[in-house]
Short mmCIF file of C-alpha atoms in Angstrom, two decimals:
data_model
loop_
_atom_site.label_atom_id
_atom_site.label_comp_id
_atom_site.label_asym_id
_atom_site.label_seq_id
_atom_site.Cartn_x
_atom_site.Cartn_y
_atom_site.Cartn_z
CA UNK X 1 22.87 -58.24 -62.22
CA UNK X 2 20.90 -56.14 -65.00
CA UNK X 3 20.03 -52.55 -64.60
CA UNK X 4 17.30 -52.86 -66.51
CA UNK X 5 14.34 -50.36 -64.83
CA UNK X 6 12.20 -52.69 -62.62
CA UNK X 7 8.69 -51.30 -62.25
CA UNK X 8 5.78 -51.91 -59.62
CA UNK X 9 4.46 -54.39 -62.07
CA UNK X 10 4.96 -55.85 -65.76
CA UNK X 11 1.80 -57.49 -67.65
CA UNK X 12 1.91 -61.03 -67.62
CA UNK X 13 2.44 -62.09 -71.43
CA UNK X 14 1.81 -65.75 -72.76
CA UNK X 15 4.18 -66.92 -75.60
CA UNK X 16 3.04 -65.19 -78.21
CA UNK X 17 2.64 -68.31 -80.75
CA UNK X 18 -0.46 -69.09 -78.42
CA UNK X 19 -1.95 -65.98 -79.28
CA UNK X 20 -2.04 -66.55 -83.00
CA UNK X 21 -4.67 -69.49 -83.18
CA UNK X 22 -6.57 -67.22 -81.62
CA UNK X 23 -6.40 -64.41 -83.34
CA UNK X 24 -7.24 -66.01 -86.67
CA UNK X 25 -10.39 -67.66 -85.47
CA UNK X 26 -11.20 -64.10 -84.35
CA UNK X 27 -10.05 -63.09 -88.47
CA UNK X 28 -12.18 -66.24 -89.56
CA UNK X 29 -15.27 -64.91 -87.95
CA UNK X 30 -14.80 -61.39 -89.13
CA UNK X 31 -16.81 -60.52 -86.04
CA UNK X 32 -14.35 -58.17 -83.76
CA UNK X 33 -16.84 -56.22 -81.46
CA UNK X 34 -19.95 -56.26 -80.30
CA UNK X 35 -20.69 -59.05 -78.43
CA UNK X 36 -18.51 -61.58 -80.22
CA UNK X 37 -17.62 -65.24 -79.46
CA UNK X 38 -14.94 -64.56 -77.20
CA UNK X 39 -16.59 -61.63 -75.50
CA UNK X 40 -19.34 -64.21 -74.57
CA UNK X 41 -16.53 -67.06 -73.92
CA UNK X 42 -14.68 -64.83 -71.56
CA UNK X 43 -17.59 -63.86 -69.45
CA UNK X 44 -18.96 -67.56 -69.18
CA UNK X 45 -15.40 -68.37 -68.22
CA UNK X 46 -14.45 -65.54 -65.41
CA UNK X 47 -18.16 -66.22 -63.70
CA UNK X 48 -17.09 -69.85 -63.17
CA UNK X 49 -13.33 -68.65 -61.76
CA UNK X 50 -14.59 -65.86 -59.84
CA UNK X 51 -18.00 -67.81 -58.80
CA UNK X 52 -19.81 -65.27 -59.46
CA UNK X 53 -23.52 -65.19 -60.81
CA UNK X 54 -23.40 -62.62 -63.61
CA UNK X 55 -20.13 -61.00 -65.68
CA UNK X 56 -20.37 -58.38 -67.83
CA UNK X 57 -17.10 -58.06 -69.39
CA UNK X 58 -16.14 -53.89 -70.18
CA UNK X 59 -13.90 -51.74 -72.69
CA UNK X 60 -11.89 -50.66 -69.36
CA UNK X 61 -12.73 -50.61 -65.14
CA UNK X 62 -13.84 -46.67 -64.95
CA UNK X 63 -16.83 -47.63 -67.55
CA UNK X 64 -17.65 -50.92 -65.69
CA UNK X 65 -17.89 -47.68 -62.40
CA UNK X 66 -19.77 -45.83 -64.56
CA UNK X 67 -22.31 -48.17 -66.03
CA UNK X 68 -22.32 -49.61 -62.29
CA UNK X 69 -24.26 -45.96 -60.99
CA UNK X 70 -25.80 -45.63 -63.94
CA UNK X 71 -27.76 -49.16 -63.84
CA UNK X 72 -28.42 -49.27 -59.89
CA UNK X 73 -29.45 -45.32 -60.66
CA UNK X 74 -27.54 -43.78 -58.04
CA UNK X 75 -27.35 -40.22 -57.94
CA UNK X 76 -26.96 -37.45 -54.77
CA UNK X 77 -23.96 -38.12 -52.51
CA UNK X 78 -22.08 -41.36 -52.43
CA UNK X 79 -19.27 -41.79 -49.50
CA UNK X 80 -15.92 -42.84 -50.55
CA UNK X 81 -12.34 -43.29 -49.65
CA UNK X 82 -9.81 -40.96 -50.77
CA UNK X 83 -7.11 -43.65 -50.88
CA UNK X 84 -7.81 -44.79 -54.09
CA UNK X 85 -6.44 -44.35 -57.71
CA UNK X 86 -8.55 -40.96 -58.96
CA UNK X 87 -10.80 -43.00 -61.40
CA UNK X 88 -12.60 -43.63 -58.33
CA UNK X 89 -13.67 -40.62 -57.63
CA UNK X 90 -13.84 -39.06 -61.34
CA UNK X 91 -16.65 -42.22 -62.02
CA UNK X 92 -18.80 -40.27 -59.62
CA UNK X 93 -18.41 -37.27 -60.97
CA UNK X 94 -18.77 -37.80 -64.41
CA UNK X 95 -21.95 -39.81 -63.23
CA UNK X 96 -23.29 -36.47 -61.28
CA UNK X 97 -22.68 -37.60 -58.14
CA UNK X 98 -21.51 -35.99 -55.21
CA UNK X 99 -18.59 -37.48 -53.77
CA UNK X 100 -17.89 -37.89 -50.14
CA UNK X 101 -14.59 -38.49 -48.20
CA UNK X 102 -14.84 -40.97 -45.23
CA UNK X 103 -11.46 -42.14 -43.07
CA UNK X 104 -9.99 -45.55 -43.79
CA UNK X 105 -8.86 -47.92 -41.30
CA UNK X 106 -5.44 -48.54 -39.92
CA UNK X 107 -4.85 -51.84 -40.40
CA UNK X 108 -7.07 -52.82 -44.25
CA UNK X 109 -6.49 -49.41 -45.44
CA UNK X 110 -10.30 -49.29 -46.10
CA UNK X 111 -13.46 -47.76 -45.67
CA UNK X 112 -13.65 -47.65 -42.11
CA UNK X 113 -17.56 -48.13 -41.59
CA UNK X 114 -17.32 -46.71 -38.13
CA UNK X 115 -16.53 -43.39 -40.24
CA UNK X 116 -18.85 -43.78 -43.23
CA UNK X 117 -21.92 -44.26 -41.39
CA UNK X 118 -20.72 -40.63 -39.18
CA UNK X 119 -20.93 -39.06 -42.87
CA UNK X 120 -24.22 -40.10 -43.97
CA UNK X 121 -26.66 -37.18 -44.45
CA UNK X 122 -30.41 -36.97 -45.90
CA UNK X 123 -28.98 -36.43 -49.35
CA UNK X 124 -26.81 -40.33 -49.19
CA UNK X 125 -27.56 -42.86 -51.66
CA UNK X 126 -24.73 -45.22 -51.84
CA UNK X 127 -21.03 -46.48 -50.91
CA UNK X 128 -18.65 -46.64 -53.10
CA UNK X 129 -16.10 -48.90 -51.34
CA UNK X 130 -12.68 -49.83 -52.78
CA UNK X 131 -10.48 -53.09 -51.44
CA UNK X 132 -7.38 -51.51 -51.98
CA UNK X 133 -3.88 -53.70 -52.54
CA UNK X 134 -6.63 -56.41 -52.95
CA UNK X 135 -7.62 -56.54 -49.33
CA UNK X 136 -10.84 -57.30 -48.62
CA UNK X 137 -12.63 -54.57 -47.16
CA UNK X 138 -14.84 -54.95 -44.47
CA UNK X 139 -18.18 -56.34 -46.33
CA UNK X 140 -20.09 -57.07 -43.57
CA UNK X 141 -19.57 -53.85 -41.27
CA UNK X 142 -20.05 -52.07 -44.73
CA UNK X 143 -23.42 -53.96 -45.39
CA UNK X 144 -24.78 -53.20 -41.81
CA UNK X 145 -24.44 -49.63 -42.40
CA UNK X 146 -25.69 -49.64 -45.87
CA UNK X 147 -29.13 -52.07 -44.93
CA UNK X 148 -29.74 -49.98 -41.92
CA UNK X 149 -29.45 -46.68 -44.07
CA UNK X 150 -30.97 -48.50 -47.15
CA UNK X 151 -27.95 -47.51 -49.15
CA UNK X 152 -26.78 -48.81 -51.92
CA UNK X 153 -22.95 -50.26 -52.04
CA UNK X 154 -20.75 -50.62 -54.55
CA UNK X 155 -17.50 -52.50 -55.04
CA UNK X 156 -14.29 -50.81 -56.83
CA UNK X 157 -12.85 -54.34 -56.69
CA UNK X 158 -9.94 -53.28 -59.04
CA UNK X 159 -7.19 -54.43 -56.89
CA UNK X 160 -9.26 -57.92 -55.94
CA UNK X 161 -9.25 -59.96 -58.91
CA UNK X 162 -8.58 -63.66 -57.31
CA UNK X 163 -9.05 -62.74 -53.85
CA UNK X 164 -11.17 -65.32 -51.98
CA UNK X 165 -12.26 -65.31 -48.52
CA UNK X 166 -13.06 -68.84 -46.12
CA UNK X 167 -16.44 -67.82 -46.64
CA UNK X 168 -16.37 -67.41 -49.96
CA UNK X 169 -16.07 -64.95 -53.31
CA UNK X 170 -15.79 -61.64 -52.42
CA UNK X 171 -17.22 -60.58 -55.58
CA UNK X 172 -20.48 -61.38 -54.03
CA UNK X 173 -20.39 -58.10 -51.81
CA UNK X 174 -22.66 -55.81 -52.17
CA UNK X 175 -24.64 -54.66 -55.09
CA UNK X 176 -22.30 -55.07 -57.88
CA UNK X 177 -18.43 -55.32 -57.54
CA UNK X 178 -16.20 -53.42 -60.27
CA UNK X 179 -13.09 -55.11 -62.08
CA UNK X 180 -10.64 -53.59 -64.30
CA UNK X 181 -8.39 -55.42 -66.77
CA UNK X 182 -5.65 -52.97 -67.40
CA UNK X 183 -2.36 -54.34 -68.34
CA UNK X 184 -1.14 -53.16 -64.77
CA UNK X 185 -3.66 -55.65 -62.64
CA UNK X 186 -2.62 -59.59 -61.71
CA UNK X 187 -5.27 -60.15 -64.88
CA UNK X 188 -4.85 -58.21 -67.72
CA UNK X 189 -6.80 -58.04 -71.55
CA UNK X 190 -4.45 -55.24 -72.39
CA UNK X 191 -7.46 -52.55 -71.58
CA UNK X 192 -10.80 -54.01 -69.96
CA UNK X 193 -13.31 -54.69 -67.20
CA UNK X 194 -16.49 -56.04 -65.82
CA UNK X 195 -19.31 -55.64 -63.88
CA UNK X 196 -19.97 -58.40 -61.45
CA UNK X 197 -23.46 -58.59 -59.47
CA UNK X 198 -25.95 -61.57 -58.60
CA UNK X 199 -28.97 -60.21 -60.33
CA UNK X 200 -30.12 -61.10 -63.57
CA UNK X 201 -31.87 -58.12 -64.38
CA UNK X 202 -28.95 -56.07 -63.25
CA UNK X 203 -27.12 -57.11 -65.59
CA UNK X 204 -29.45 -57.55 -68.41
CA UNK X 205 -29.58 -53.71 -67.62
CA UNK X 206 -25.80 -53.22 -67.91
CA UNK X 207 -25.39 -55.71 -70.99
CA UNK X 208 -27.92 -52.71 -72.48
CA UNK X 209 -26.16 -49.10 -71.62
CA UNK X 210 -23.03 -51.02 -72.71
CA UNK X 211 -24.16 -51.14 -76.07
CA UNK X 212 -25.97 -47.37 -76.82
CA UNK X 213 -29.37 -48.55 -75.13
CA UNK X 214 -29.66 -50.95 -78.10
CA UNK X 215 -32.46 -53.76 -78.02
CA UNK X 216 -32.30 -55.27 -81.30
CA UNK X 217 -31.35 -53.33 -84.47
CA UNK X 218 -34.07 -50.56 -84.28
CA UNK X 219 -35.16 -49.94 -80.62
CA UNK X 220 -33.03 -47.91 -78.16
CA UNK X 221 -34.26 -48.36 -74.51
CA UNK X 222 -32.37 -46.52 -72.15
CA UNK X 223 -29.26 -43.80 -72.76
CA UNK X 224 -26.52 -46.04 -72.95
CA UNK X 225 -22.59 -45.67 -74.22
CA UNK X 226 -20.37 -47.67 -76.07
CA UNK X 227 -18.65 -49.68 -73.42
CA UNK X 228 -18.13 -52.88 -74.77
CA UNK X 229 -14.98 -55.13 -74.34
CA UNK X 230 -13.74 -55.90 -78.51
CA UNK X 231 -12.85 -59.68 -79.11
CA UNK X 232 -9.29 -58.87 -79.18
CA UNK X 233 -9.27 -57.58 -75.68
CA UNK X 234 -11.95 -61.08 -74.86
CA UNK X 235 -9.39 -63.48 -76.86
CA UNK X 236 -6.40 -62.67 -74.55
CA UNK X 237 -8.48 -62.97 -71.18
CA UNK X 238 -9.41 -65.83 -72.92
CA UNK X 239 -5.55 -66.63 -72.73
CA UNK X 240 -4.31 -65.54 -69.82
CA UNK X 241 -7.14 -66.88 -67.27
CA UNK X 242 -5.42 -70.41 -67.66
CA UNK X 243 -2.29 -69.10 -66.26
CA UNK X 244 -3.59 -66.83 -63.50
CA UNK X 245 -3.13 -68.95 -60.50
CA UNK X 246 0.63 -69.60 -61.67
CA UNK X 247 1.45 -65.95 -61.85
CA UNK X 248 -0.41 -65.45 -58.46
CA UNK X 249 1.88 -68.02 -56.84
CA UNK X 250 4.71 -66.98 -58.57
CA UNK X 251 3.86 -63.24 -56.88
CA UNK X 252 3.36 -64.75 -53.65
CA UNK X 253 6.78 -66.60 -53.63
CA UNK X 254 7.97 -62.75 -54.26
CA UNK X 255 6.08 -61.43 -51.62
CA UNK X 256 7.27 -63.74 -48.89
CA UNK X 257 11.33 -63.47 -49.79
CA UNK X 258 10.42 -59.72 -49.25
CA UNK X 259 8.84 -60.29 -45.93
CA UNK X 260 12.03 -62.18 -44.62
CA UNK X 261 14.09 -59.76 -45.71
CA UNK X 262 11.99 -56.90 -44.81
CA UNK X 263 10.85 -57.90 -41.31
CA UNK X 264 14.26 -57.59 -39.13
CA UNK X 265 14.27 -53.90 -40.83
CA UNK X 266 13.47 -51.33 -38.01
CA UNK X 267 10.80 -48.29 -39.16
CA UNK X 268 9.56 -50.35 -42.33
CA UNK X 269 5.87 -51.62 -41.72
CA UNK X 270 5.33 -54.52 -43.50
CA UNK X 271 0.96 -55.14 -44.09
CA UNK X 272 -0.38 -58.08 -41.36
CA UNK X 273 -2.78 -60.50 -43.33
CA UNK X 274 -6.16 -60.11 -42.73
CA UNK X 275 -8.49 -62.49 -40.90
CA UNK X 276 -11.18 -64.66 -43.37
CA UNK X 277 -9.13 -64.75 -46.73
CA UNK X 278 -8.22 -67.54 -47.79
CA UNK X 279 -6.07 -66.25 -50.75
CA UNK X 280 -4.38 -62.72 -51.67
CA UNK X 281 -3.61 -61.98 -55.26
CA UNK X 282 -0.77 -60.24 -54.27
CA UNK X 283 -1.02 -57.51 -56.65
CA UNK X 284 1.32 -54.47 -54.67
CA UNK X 285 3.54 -54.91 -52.67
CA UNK X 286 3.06 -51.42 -50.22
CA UNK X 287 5.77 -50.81 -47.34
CA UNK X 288 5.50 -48.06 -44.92
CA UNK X 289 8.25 -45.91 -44.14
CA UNK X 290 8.12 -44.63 -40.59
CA UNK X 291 10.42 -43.43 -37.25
CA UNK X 292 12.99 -45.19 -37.20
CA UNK X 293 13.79 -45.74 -40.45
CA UNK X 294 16.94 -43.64 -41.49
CA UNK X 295 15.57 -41.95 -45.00
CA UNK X 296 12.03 -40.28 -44.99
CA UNK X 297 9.62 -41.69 -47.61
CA UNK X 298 10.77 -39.48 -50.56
CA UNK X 299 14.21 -39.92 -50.12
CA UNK X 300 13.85 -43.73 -49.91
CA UNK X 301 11.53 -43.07 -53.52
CA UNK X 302 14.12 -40.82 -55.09
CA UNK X 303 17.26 -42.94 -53.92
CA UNK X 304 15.47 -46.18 -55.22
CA UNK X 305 14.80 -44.61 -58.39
CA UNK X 306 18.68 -43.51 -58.68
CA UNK X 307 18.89 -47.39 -59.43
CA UNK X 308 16.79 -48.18 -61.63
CA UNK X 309 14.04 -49.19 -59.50
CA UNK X 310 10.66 -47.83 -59.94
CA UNK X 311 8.93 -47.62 -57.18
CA UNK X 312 5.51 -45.92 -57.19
CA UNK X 313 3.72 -44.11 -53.74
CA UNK X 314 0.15 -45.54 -54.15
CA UNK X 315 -1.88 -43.61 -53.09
CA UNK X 316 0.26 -39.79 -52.52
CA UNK X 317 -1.23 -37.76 -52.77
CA UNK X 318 -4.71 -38.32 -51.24
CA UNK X 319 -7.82 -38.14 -53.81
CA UNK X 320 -8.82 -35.55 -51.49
CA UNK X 321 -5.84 -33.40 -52.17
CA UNK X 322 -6.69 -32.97 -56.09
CA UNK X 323 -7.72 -29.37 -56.98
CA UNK X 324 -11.16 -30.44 -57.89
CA UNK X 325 -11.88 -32.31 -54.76
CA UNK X 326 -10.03 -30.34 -51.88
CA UNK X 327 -13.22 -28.78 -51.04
CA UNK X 328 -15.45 -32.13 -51.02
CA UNK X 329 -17.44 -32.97 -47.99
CA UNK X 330 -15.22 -34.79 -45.70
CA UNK X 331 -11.87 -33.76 -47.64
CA UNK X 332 -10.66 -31.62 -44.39
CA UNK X 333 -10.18 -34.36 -41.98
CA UNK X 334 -8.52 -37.82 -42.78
CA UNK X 335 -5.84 -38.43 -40.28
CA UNK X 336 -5.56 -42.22 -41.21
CA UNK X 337 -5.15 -41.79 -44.73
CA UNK X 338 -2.81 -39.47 -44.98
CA UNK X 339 -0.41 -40.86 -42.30
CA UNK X 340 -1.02 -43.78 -45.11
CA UNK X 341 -0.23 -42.00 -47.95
CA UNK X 342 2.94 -39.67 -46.83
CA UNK X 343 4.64 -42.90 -45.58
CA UNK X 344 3.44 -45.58 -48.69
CA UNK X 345 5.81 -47.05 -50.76
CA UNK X 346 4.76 -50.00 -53.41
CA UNK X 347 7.96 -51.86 -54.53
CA UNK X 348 8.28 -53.85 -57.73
CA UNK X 349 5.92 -57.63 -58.01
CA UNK X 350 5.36 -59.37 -61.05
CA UNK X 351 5.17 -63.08 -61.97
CA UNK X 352 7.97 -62.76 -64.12
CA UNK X 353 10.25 -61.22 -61.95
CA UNK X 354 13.60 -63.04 -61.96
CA UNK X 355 15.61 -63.57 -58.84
CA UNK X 356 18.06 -61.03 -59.06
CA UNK X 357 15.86 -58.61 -59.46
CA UNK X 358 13.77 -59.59 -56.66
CA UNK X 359 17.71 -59.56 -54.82
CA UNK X 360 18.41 -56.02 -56.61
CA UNK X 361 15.26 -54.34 -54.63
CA UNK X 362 16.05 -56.56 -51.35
CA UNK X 363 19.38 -54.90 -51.18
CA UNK X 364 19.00 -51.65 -52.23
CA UNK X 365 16.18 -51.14 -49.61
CA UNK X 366 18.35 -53.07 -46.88
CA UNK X 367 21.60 -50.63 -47.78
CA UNK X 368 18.97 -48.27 -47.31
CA UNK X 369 18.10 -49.16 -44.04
CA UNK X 370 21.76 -49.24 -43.04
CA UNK X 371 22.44 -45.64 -44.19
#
C-alpha cells in the first residue's frame, strides 16, 4: 500500500496529449484573453450542462462574488453563514458591505431561514447563501423570506457544481448563483469561475465590470475590474466538462464504500441525503466526530495526519471566529455551527483515487474507532 500523502481532493487531469491540440489552436489564434474563442465556447457549453440561462465565465469564484454585488448593486447589510470558506465573507467586505451572521441548520448545514429572517433589520439588502458540501440549501424557504422582505439573494454555489434537484437546476435559485473553478472543486480550469443568473441584462451588466467598464474600444460605462477568465483557463474547462459525470460517479462509488464502512462505527455521523436532489456531486466527504467516539476531533485530525492522510476540518474555525469578524452582527450566538465545526472532519475524495487508498483511510479511521 503507498504512503504517498492522500489529500481531501486532487484535480482531475485529462491525459495531457489531449491538451495539446488545444493549446495550439489557442497559439494559432494568438488571441489568449479577452473574450476569446474558448472563453465564449466554454460558457455556451456549461449553460447547456448546467441548464442555465446565462454564464459568465470568471478569472476565479471570489470575483464572480464580487462582480455578483456589484451588478445587482447591493450594498448595507447582507446576512450570511459563517460556515463557509472566508472568501465568503471577505467578497462582502471588499464590496462595502456589512456582513451578518445567521445560524445554519442541523441537518443541510445551511442558512437556516427560520434564523435569517430573525436577523433582518431596516438596513438588509440581500442573502448571501452558500450550499455547502454541495447540498442544496433551502431555496424556497430562502426565497419566501427574501420576496416578503424584498431582498435580494445570492448563491455562493461553490461547492454545487453538478448538483441537480427532481425539480430541476439549482443554479436557477435566486438572483444569480456563484461558481468557482479552482483546481480543488469536482470542475476545475486550474483558477476560474462564473456568474450564473436568468437575466439577460444581468449579465450583459457583468460581461461589462468584467472587462474595466469597457463598451467598445473608447467608451467606459460603469467602474469595472479585470475579471476575465484567459483562454487557457476556457480551453481546459473546455476539456474537462466531457469527463465530469465520470469523475462524479467515480466519487460517488468512493463515497458509498465509505458509508458501509463508516456506518456500523459508533460516535461518527455520517450526512443523511437530502430530500428533492436528484444528484450530489460529491465533492467532500465531511464526518462528524461526536460522544462516543473514542478520539476527540483533533486527535482523530492529528493521528490521521501521522499517516499520511490529509484530512482537512472544513469549516474550523467558524468565519465568525476570524479577528476581523468576531465582532459582526450575529457573530456571538451560533450554537449549530459551531457544534458543526468543532466536530467536522472532511476525509480524502477524488475521482482518481485508487482502491487502496480509499482502503488506507477506511482502516485507519476504523483502527481509530477501535482505540
Amino acid at each position: 500500500m503507498s504512503d504517498k500523502p492522500l489529500y481531501v481532493t486532487e484535480p482531475a487531469l485529462p491525459p495531457l496529449e489531449q491538451f495539446e491540440p488545444l493549446l495550439r489552436e489557442i497559439w494559432a489564434s494568438r488571441r489568449l484573453t479577452n473574450g476569446g474563442a474558448f472563453a465564449t465556447r466554454l460558457e455556451t457549453e456549461l449553460a447547456g450542462y448546467l441548464e442555465a440561462p446565462q454564464v459568465s465565465v470568471l478569472a476565479n469564484g471570489t470575483l464572480a462574488l464580487m462582480l455578483a454585488l456589484k451588478a445587482l448593486e447591493v450594498e448595507g447589510e447582507v446576512i450570511t453563514t459563517p460556515y463557509s470558506f472566508v472568501a465568503t465573507t471577505h467578497a462582502l467586505v471588499w464590496s462595502g458591505c456589512t456582513p451578518v451572521f445567521a445560524d445554519i441548520d442541523p441537518v443541510s448545514l445551511n442558512l437556516d431561514p427560520a434564523a435569517v429572517e430573525a436577523a433582518i433589520t431596516p438596513r438588509t439588502r440581500a442573502i448571501l447563501a452558500v450550499h455547502v458540501y454541495g447540498r442544496p440549501c433551502d431555496t424556497a424557504g430562502l426565497q419566501a423570506v427574501a420576496d416578503r422582505h424584498g431582498l435580494r439573494l445570492i448563491y455562493d454555489a461553490a461547492h454545487a457544481f453538478g448538483v441537480q434537484l427532481d425539480s430541476g437546476s439549482l443554479m436557477a435559485a435566486g438572483d444569480a448563483a456563484i461558481l468557482s473553478f479552482h483546481a480543488t472543486k469536482v470542475f476545475h480550469t486550474f483558477e476560474g469561475g462564473a456568474i450564473v443568473c436568468r437575466d439577460e441584462a444581468l449579465k450583459a451588466r457583468i460581461d461589462l465590470l468584467r472587462n474595466f467598464g469597457f463598451k467598445g474600444e473608447t467608451r467606459v460605462l460603469a467602474t469595472g475590474i479585470n475579471a476575465k477568465m484567459n483562454e487557457l483557463q476556457a480551453a481546459f474547462g473546455c476539456l474537462t466538462l466531457g469527463s465530469i459525470d465520470a469523475e462524479i460517479a467515480a466519487r460517488a462509488a468512493i463515497a458509498a464504500r465509505y458509508r458501509a464502512a463508516f456506518a456500523p462505527l459508533t460516535g461518527l455521523r455520517l450526512l443523511s441525503g437530502l430530500p428533492g436532489v436528484a444528484r450530489h456531486n460529491h465533492g467532500y466527504y465531511p464526518v462528524f466526530i461526536e460522544a462516543g467516539f473514542p478520539l476527540d476531533r483533533d486527535t482523530l485530525y492529528t493521528r490521521l495526519r501521522e499517516q499520511g492522510i490529509i484530512a482537512r476540518r472544513y469549516f474550523y474555525p467558524l468565519i465568525s471566529d476570524f479577528d476581523m469578524y468576531r465582532d459582526a452582527p450575529g457573530a456571538d450566538h451560533l450554537p449549530v455551527a459551531r457544534r458543526m465545526a468543532d466536530t467536522v472532519l472532511c476525509l480524502p475524495l477524488f475521482g482518481a483515487m485508487e482502491d487502496a487508498d480509499v482502503a488506507r483511510v477506511i482502516d485507519a479511521v476504523s483502527a481509530a474507532a477501535r482505540t
